Coordinates of C-alpha atoms in Angstrom, one line a residue:
M26 CA 64.1 -60.0 -40.6
G27 CA 60.5 -60.6 -41.7
K28 CA 57.7 -58.1 -41.6
M29 CA 56.1 -58.0 -38.2
K30 CA 52.5 -57.3 -39.1
K31 CA 50.9 -55.3 -36.4
S32 CA 47.2 -54.5 -35.9
G33 CA 46.1 -51.8 -38.2
D34 CA 49.3 -51.4 -40.2
T35 CA 49.3 -51.8 -44.0
N36 CA 52.1 -53.1 -46.2
M37 CA 51.7 -51.2 -49.4
T38 CA 54.5 -53.1 -51.2
V39 CA 52.3 -56.1 -52.1
G40 CA 48.9 -56.4 -53.7
K41 CA 47.1 -54.4 -56.4
P42 CA 48.1 -50.7 -56.0
L43 CA 44.6 -49.1 -56.6
P44 CA 42.6 -51.0 -54.0
L45 CA 45.4 -50.5 -51.5
I46 CA 45.5 -46.7 -52.2
L47 CA 41.7 -46.3 -52.1
R48 CA 41.5 -48.2 -48.7
F49 CA 44.2 -45.9 -47.4
V50 CA 42.7 -42.7 -48.8
I51 CA 39.1 -43.1 -47.4
P52 CA 40.1 -42.8 -43.7
L53 CA 42.5 -39.9 -44.7
F54 CA 39.7 -38.2 -46.5
I55 CA 37.3 -38.5 -43.7
G56 CA 40.0 -37.2 -41.3
N57 CA 40.9 -34.3 -43.5
V58 CA 37.2 -33.3 -43.7
F59 CA 37.0 -33.3 -40.0
Q60 CA 40.2 -31.3 -39.8
Q61 CA 38.4 -28.7 -41.9
F62 CA 35.6 -28.6 -39.4
Y63 CA 38.0 -27.0 -36.9
N64 CA 38.2 -23.8 -38.8
M65 CA 34.7 -24.1 -40.3
V66 CA 33.0 -24.6 -36.9
D67 CA 35.1 -21.7 -35.6
S68 CA 33.9 -19.5 -38.5
V69 CA 30.2 -20.6 -38.3
I70 CA 29.9 -20.0 -34.5
V71 CA 31.9 -16.8 -34.6
G72 CA 29.8 -15.5 -37.5
R73 CA 26.5 -16.3 -35.7
F74 CA 27.4 -15.4 -32.1
V75 CA 29.9 -12.6 -32.6
G76 CA 29.1 -11.1 -36.0
A77 CA 30.1 -10.8 -39.7
D78 CA 33.2 -8.6 -38.8
A79 CA 34.5 -11.3 -36.5
L80 CA 33.9 -13.9 -39.2
G81 CA 35.9 -11.8 -41.7
A82 CA 38.7 -11.5 -39.1
V83 CA 39.0 -15.3 -38.6
G84 CA 39.0 -15.7 -42.4
S85 CA 41.6 -12.9 -42.9
T86 CA 44.1 -14.7 -40.7
G87 CA 43.6 -18.1 -42.4
T88 CA 46.6 -17.4 -44.7
I89 CA 48.8 -16.6 -41.7
M90 CA 47.6 -19.7 -40.0
F91 CA 48.5 -21.7 -43.1
L92 CA 52.0 -20.0 -43.1
L93 CA 52.9 -20.8 -39.5
L94 CA 51.2 -24.2 -39.2
G95 CA 52.0 -25.2 -42.7
F96 CA 55.7 -24.7 -42.0
G97 CA 55.6 -26.6 -38.7
T98 CA 53.4 -29.5 -39.9
G99 CA 55.2 -29.7 -43.2
L100 CA 58.4 -30.3 -41.3
A101 CA 56.7 -32.8 -39.0
S102 CA 55.3 -34.7 -42.0
G103 CA 58.7 -34.7 -43.7
F104 CA 60.2 -36.2 -40.5
A105 CA 57.9 -39.3 -41.0
V106 CA 59.1 -40.1 -44.5
L107 CA 62.3 -41.7 -43.2
P108 CA 60.4 -44.1 -40.9
A109 CA 58.1 -45.0 -43.8
Q110 CA 61.1 -45.9 -45.9
Q111 CA 62.7 -47.9 -43.1
Y112 CA 59.4 -49.7 -42.6
G113 CA 59.3 -50.7 -46.2
A114 CA 62.9 -52.0 -45.8
D115 CA 62.1 -53.9 -42.6
D116 CA 64.7 -51.9 -40.6
Y117 CA 62.9 -51.5 -37.3
R118 CA 65.9 -50.6 -35.2
A119 CA 66.7 -47.6 -37.4
M120 CA 63.0 -46.7 -37.4
K121 CA 63.0 -46.3 -33.6
K122 CA 65.9 -43.9 -33.8
S123 CA 64.3 -41.8 -36.6
V124 CA 61.0 -41.6 -34.6
A125 CA 62.9 -40.3 -31.5
N126 CA 64.8 -37.9 -33.7
G127 CA 61.6 -36.6 -35.3
I128 CA 60.1 -35.9 -31.9
L129 CA 63.1 -33.9 -30.8
L130 CA 63.2 -32.0 -34.0
S131 CA 59.5 -31.2 -33.7
L132 CA 60.1 -29.7 -30.3
V133 CA 62.6 -27.3 -31.7
V134 CA 60.4 -26.5 -34.7
S135 CA 57.4 -25.8 -32.4
A136 CA 59.4 -23.4 -30.2
A137 CA 60.9 -21.5 -33.1
T138 CA 57.6 -21.2 -35.0
T139 CA 55.8 -19.9 -31.9
A140 CA 58.5 -17.3 -31.2
I141 CA 58.4 -16.1 -34.8
G142 CA 54.6 -15.8 -34.7
I143 CA 54.6 -13.8 -31.5
I144 CA 57.3 -11.4 -32.7
F145 CA 56.0 -10.7 -36.3
M146 CA 52.2 -10.9 -35.9
H147 CA 51.4 -7.2 -35.7
P148 CA 53.6 -6.2 -38.6
L149 CA 52.2 -9.0 -40.7
L150 CA 48.6 -8.1 -40.1
R151 CA 49.4 -4.5 -41.0
L152 CA 51.2 -5.6 -44.2
M153 CA 48.1 -7.5 -45.2
N154 CA 45.9 -4.4 -45.3
T155 CA 43.8 -5.8 -42.5
P156 CA 40.8 -3.4 -42.0
E157 CA 40.7 -1.5 -38.7
E158 CA 37.2 -2.7 -38.0
I159 CA 38.3 -6.3 -37.8
Y160 CA 41.9 -5.9 -36.7
D161 CA 41.4 -6.6 -32.9
Y162 CA 39.3 -9.7 -33.7
A163 CA 41.9 -10.9 -36.1
Y164 CA 44.9 -10.5 -33.7
S165 CA 43.0 -12.0 -30.8
Y166 CA 42.3 -15.1 -32.9
I167 CA 45.6 -15.7 -34.6
I168 CA 47.9 -15.0 -31.6
W169 CA 46.1 -17.7 -29.6
I170 CA 46.5 -20.1 -32.5
V171 CA 50.2 -19.3 -32.3
Y172 CA 50.3 -20.2 -28.6
G173 CA 49.0 -23.7 -29.5
I174 CA 51.3 -24.5 -32.4
I175 CA 53.0 -27.2 -30.4
A176 CA 49.8 -29.2 -30.1
I177 CA 49.1 -29.0 -33.8
V178 CA 52.6 -29.9 -34.8
F179 CA 52.7 -33.0 -32.6
Y180 CA 49.3 -34.3 -33.7
N181 CA 50.5 -34.1 -37.3
L182 CA 53.8 -35.7 -36.4
F183 CA 52.2 -38.7 -34.7
A184 CA 49.5 -39.0 -37.3
A185 CA 52.2 -39.0 -40.0
I186 CA 54.2 -41.7 -38.1
L187 CA 51.1 -43.9 -37.9
R188 CA 50.5 -43.4 -41.6
A189 CA 54.2 -44.3 -42.3
V190 CA 53.3 -47.9 -41.2
G191 CA 50.1 -47.8 -43.2
N192 CA 47.7 -47.0 -40.4
S193 CA 45.3 -44.2 -41.4
K194 CA 42.4 -45.3 -39.2
A195 CA 43.7 -44.5 -35.8
P196 CA 44.5 -40.8 -36.6
L197 CA 41.0 -40.6 -38.1
F198 CA 39.4 -41.8 -34.9
F199 CA 41.3 -39.3 -32.7
L200 CA 40.6 -36.5 -35.1
I201 CA 36.8 -37.2 -35.1
L202 CA 36.9 -37.2 -31.3
S203 CA 38.7 -33.9 -31.1
A204 CA 36.5 -32.4 -33.8
V205 CA 33.5 -33.1 -31.6
L206 CA 35.3 -31.7 -28.6
N207 CA 36.1 -28.6 -30.6
I208 CA 32.5 -28.0 -31.4
F209 CA 31.6 -28.3 -27.7
L210 CA 34.5 -26.0 -26.6
D211 CA 33.6 -23.4 -29.3
L212 CA 30.1 -23.1 -28.0
L213 CA 31.3 -23.0 -24.4
C214 CA 34.0 -20.4 -25.0
I215 CA 32.1 -18.2 -27.5
A216 CA 28.4 -18.6 -26.7
V217 CA 28.6 -19.1 -22.9
F218 CA 31.9 -17.4 -21.8
K219 CA 31.7 -14.6 -24.5
M220 CA 35.4 -15.0 -25.3
G221 CA 35.0 -13.9 -28.9
T222 CA 37.5 -14.9 -31.5
M223 CA 40.0 -15.8 -28.8
G224 CA 37.6 -18.5 -27.6
A225 CA 37.6 -20.1 -31.0
A226 CA 41.4 -20.3 -31.0
V227 CA 41.5 -21.7 -27.5
A228 CA 39.0 -24.4 -28.4
T229 CA 41.1 -25.4 -31.4
D230 CA 44.3 -25.5 -29.3
I231 CA 42.8 -27.7 -26.7
S232 CA 41.2 -30.1 -29.2
Q233 CA 44.4 -30.5 -31.2
G234 CA 46.3 -31.1 -27.9
V235 CA 43.9 -33.9 -27.0
S236 CA 44.4 -35.4 -30.5
A237 CA 48.2 -35.3 -30.0
I238 CA 48.1 -37.0 -26.6
L239 CA 45.8 -39.8 -27.7
S240 CA 47.8 -40.5 -30.8
F241 CA 51.0 -40.7 -28.8
A242 CA 49.4 -43.0 -26.3
Y243 CA 48.1 -45.3 -29.1
I244 CA 51.5 -45.5 -30.7
W245 CA 53.0 -46.4 -27.3
K246 CA 50.6 -49.2 -26.6
K247 CA 49.8 -50.7 -30.0
F248 CA 53.0 -50.1 -32.0
P249 CA 56.1 -51.1 -29.9
M250 CA 58.2 -51.2 -33.1
L251 CA 57.8 -47.4 -33.3
V252 CA 58.5 -46.7 -29.6
P253 CA 62.2 -45.5 -29.2
E254 CA 64.5 -47.1 -26.6
R255 CA 66.1 -45.0 -23.9
E256 CA 69.4 -44.7 -25.8
D257 CA 67.5 -43.4 -28.9
W258 CA 66.5 -40.2 -27.2
R259 CA 69.1 -37.9 -28.6
F260 CA 69.8 -36.2 -31.9
H261 CA 71.3 -38.6 -34.5
R262 CA 73.4 -36.9 -37.1
E263 CA 72.5 -39.1 -40.1
A264 CA 68.8 -39.2 -39.2
T265 CA 68.8 -35.5 -38.7
R266 CA 70.4 -34.9 -42.0
K267 CA 67.9 -37.1 -43.8
Q268 CA 64.8 -35.9 -42.0
M269 CA 65.7 -32.2 -42.4
G270 CA 66.6 -33.0 -46.0
V271 CA 63.0 -33.9 -46.6
G272 CA 61.2 -32.0 -43.8
L273 CA 62.8 -28.6 -44.3
P274 CA 62.0 -28.3 -48.0
M275 CA 58.4 -29.5 -47.2
G276 CA 58.1 -26.9 -44.5
L277 CA 59.5 -24.2 -46.7
Q278 CA 57.3 -25.3 -49.5
F279 CA 54.2 -24.7 -47.3
A280 CA 55.6 -21.4 -46.1
I281 CA 56.4 -20.2 -49.6
T282 CA 52.9 -21.2 -50.8
A283 CA 51.3 -19.5 -47.8
S284 CA 53.3 -16.4 -48.5
G285 CA 51.6 -16.3 -51.8
T286 CA 48.2 -16.7 -50.2
I287 CA 49.0 -13.9 -47.8
V288 CA 49.5 -11.6 -50.8
M289 CA 46.3 -12.9 -52.3
Q290 CA 44.5 -12.1 -49.0
A291 CA 46.0 -8.6 -49.1
A292 CA 44.4 -8.2 -52.6
I293 CA 41.1 -9.5 -51.3
N294 CA 41.2 -7.1 -48.3
I295 CA 41.2 -4.0 -50.5
F296 CA 37.6 -4.8 -51.5
G297 CA 36.4 -4.3 -47.9
A298 CA 34.8 -6.2 -45.0
V299 CA 31.9 -7.6 -47.1
A300 CA 34.2 -9.1 -49.7
I301 CA 36.5 -10.5 -46.9
S302 CA 33.6 -12.2 -45.1
A303 CA 32.2 -13.6 -48.4
F304 CA 35.6 -14.9 -49.5
T305 CA 36.0 -16.5 -46.0
A306 CA 32.7 -18.4 -46.3
G307 CA 33.5 -19.4 -49.9
S308 CA 37.0 -20.5 -49.1
K309 CA 35.6 -22.7 -46.3
L310 CA 33.4 -24.5 -48.8
T311 CA 36.3 -24.8 -51.3
G312 CA 38.6 -26.0 -48.5
L313 CA 36.1 -28.7 -47.5
L314 CA 35.3 -30.0 -51.0
T315 CA 39.0 -30.2 -52.0
Q316 CA 40.1 -32.4 -49.1
G317 CA 40.1 -35.4 -51.5
F318 CA 43.3 -34.0 -53.1
P319 CA 45.5 -33.8 -50.0
S320 CA 44.1 -37.2 -48.9
I321 CA 45.3 -38.8 -52.1
G322 CA 48.6 -37.0 -51.8
Q323 CA 49.1 -38.3 -48.2
A324 CA 48.4 -41.8 -49.4
M325 CA 50.9 -41.4 -52.3
A326 CA 53.6 -40.2 -49.9
T327 CA 53.3 -43.4 -47.8
Y328 CA 52.8 -45.6 -50.8
C329 CA 55.8 -44.3 -52.6
A330 CA 58.0 -44.2 -49.5
Q331 CA 57.3 -47.9 -48.7
N332 CA 57.8 -49.1 -52.3
Y333 CA 60.9 -47.0 -52.8
G334 CA 62.3 -48.5 -49.6
K335 CA 61.8 -51.9 -51.1
G336 CA 63.1 -50.9 -54.5
E337 CA 59.7 -51.3 -56.3
L338 CA 59.9 -48.4 -58.7
S339 CA 57.5 -49.9 -61.2
R340 CA 54.8 -50.1 -58.5
V341 CA 55.5 -46.5 -57.7
K342 CA 54.8 -45.5 -61.3
T343 CA 51.7 -47.6 -61.5
G344 CA 50.3 -46.2 -58.2
V345 CA 50.9 -42.6 -59.2
R346 CA 49.2 -43.1 -62.6
Q347 CA 46.1 -44.7 -61.0
S348 CA 45.9 -42.1 -58.3
M349 CA 45.8 -39.4 -61.0
Y350 CA 42.8 -41.0 -62.5
V351 CA 41.0 -41.1 -59.1
S352 CA 42.0 -37.4 -58.5
S353 CA 40.5 -36.3 -61.9
V354 CA 37.2 -38.0 -61.2
Y355 CA 37.1 -36.5 -57.8
A356 CA 37.8 -33.0 -59.3
V357 CA 34.7 -33.2 -61.5
I358 CA 32.5 -34.3 -58.5
A359 CA 33.8 -31.5 -56.3
L360 CA 33.1 -28.9 -59.0
G361 CA 29.4 -30.1 -59.1
L362 CA 29.1 -30.0 -55.3
T363 CA 30.6 -26.5 -55.3
V364 CA 27.8 -25.1 -57.4
V365 CA 25.0 -27.0 -55.5
L366 CA 26.2 -26.2 -51.9
L367 CA 27.4 -22.6 -52.2
K368 CA 24.1 -20.8 -51.2
P369 CA 23.2 -23.2 -48.4
M370 CA 26.7 -22.8 -47.0
M371 CA 26.5 -19.0 -47.1
M372 CA 23.2 -19.2 -45.1
L373 CA 25.0 -21.4 -42.5
F374 CA 27.8 -18.8 -41.9
F375 CA 25.7 -15.7 -41.5
G376 CA 23.0 -14.8 -39.0
A377 CA 19.4 -14.3 -39.9
D378 CA 19.8 -10.5 -40.0
A379 CA 22.6 -10.6 -42.6
D380 CA 21.9 -9.7 -46.3
I381 CA 23.1 -12.8 -48.1
T382 CA 22.6 -11.1 -51.5
A383 CA 25.5 -8.7 -50.7
Y384 CA 27.9 -11.5 -50.0
L385 CA 26.9 -14.1 -52.6
P386 CA 28.4 -12.5 -55.7
Y387 CA 31.9 -12.4 -54.2
A388 CA 31.7 -15.9 -52.9
K389 CA 30.3 -17.3 -56.2
T390 CA 33.1 -15.6 -58.2
Y391 CA 35.8 -17.2 -56.1
T392 CA 34.3 -20.7 -55.7
C393 CA 33.3 -21.2 -59.3
L394 CA 36.7 -19.9 -60.7
S395 CA 38.5 -22.3 -58.3
G396 CA 36.2 -25.3 -59.1
I397 CA 36.9 -25.1 -62.8
F398 CA 40.6 -25.7 -62.1
Y399 CA 40.4 -28.5 -59.6
I400 CA 42.2 -31.0 -61.9
P401 CA 45.5 -29.0 -61.9
L402 CA 45.2 -28.9 -58.1
G403 CA 45.0 -32.7 -58.0
L404 CA 48.1 -32.9 -60.2
I405 CA 50.0 -30.9 -57.6
F406 CA 49.1 -33.2 -54.7
V407 CA 49.6 -36.5 -56.5
Y408 CA 53.0 -35.7 -58.0
R409 CA 54.4 -33.5 -55.2
N410 CA 53.7 -36.1 -52.5
A411 CA 54.9 -38.9 -54.7
M412 CA 58.3 -37.1 -55.1
Q413 CA 58.4 -36.4 -51.3
G414 CA 57.8 -40.1 -50.6
L415 CA 60.7 -40.9 -52.9
G416 CA 62.9 -38.7 -50.6
M417 CA 63.1 -35.7 -52.8
G418 CA 63.0 -32.3 -51.1
L419 CA 64.3 -29.6 -53.4
L420 CA 62.1 -30.2 -56.5
P421 CA 58.8 -30.2 -54.5
M422 CA 59.9 -27.0 -52.8
M423 CA 60.6 -25.4 -56.2
G424 CA 57.0 -26.2 -57.0
G425 CA 56.0 -24.0 -54.1
L426 CA 58.0 -21.2 -55.6
V427 CA 56.1 -21.6 -58.9
E428 CA 52.8 -21.3 -56.9
F429 CA 54.2 -18.3 -55.1
F430 CA 55.1 -16.3 -58.1
A431 CA 51.9 -17.1 -59.9
R432 CA 49.8 -15.8 -57.0
I433 CA 52.0 -12.8 -56.6
A434 CA 51.6 -11.8 -60.2
C435 CA 47.9 -12.2 -60.2
A436 CA 47.5 -10.4 -56.8
V437 CA 49.6 -7.4 -58.0
I438 CA 47.4 -7.1 -61.2
A439 CA 44.3 -7.3 -59.1
M440 CA 45.4 -4.6 -56.7
N441 CA 46.2 -2.3 -59.7
V442 CA 43.0 -3.0 -61.8
K443 CA 40.8 -3.4 -58.6
I444 CA 38.8 -6.2 -60.1
F445 CA 37.7 -8.9 -57.6
A446 CA 37.6 -11.7 -60.2
V447 CA 41.3 -11.1 -60.8
A448 CA 42.1 -11.4 -57.1
A449 CA 39.9 -14.6 -57.0
F450 CA 41.9 -16.1 -59.8
C451 CA 45.1 -16.1 -57.8
D452 CA 44.5 -19.7 -56.6
P453 CA 43.7 -21.2 -60.1
A454 CA 46.7 -19.3 -61.6
A455 CA 49.0 -21.0 -59.0
W456 CA 47.4 -24.4 -59.6
I457 CA 47.8 -24.3 -63.3
C458 CA 51.4 -23.2 -63.3
A459 CA 52.5 -25.6 -60.5
G460 CA 50.5 -28.5 -61.9
I461 CA 52.5 -28.2 -65.2
Y462 CA 55.7 -27.9 -63.3
F463 CA 55.1 -31.1 -61.2
V464 CA 54.1 -33.2 -64.2
V465 CA 57.4 -32.3 -65.9
A466 CA 59.6 -32.6 -62.7
Y467 CA 58.1 -36.0 -61.8
S468 CA 58.6 -37.4 -65.3
I469 CA 62.2 -36.4 -65.4
S470 CA 62.9 -37.6 -61.8
M471 CA 61.4 -41.1 -62.5
K472 CA 63.5 -41.5 -65.6
R473 CA 66.6 -40.7 -63.4
F474 CA 65.5 -43.2 -60.7
F475 CA 64.9 -46.0 -63.3
R476 CA 68.3 -45.3 -64.9
R477 CA 70.0 -45.5 -61.5
Q478 CA 68.2 -48.7 -60.6
Q479 CA 69.3 -50.3 -63.9
E480 CA 72.9 -49.2 -63.4
D481 CA 72.9 -50.7 -59.9
A482 CA 71.5 -54.0 -61.3
E483 CA 74.2 -54.1 -64.0
F484 CA 76.9 -53.3 -61.5
K485 CA 75.7 -56.2 -59.2
A486 CA 75.5 -58.5 -62.1
L487 CA 79.1 -57.8 -63.1
N488 CA 80.3 -58.4 -59.6
R489 CA 78.7 -61.8 -59.6
M490 CA 80.5 -62.9 -62.7

């Protein structure tokens, strides 16, 4: 059956890899930047209209948000790897079944993640040394984020399914629309209705819900090859095994990494509310400027999945190598922008009555230390997502464990020596260790894939004789 080219989809198994990847990355990058605006706008509006303590509260829960949402969205993104491989292999009938299966699995994941978040939120905030002066603000924000997990999971699922067939533009359009809606709702809920940090979370939930609905409607109308038939709406054993085989390790990998960042946040919290607020503002800038790395990673997942489905391992290797060059150049640019934009960003977050000079040293320490080590961060995204696109689950998850233990070690040292720079080095320490791990793991895995491909070719040749 030939490839049925639909409007907006991209076959990444033909053509020069680098132009294909770059065309795919640009919409992803813009979309990821707008995704960052959700939390950034929450933080800016909360900081200006509620106060510095509320800003610190929103920031202090960022690691918990990453834990819960990372697990849910990691699973959902993993569920889209199988449809991408089936798209590369032109197996549209199987693709419909795996899409339906992914939706059903995402419903289960959303319900379980929401329940866990509600049950364990208070103990987790206490475990993180959350200061009393920001505790109520923090709980009010994060619990309402938990209530809206289903919207966030399903937007990420539908966006990943669209990317599986090479469409990165439609998710971008819906994300920009919902980002604008989020700004409006933030101002309405916080500045007009005086809902505090809860208002910021409610605005995020509604905006992500709109993104999810629009993405689903677009798939239904424009991509009939992705729309399941009536008989597909049930759990399929083989699809469940494969999707959980990739999705569960991806979700656990996010959860493991987030657990390390929770310990890092606990180390930051011992330095007080000023340090927490400064770290929050600095990490928002870092999060914004590093969005090129997950964008390249997402492109690699789709690129590698499609080419693996077609059996084009040489194209996989070429695309990964060229993506690493792009990632390294981006890392240098991002470091320069970090230095230039830090002070203006700090002034954006805090009201006119705030003493920026009290916050700036903490923020500068964290952002500059991180920026120096952006290249190892790029290694993680390129090689990890490439391995996930190839259908591997365990090895990428092990990389999350490497990050976890590196952050834990650094955070424990920081809490004992009580030096902020050591706490701020938790992220770079994790990136360096995990970057080395992924380079080695990818190299070994690719040798294994090529050897298996050669053995299969020799076996087929013998059978033809």
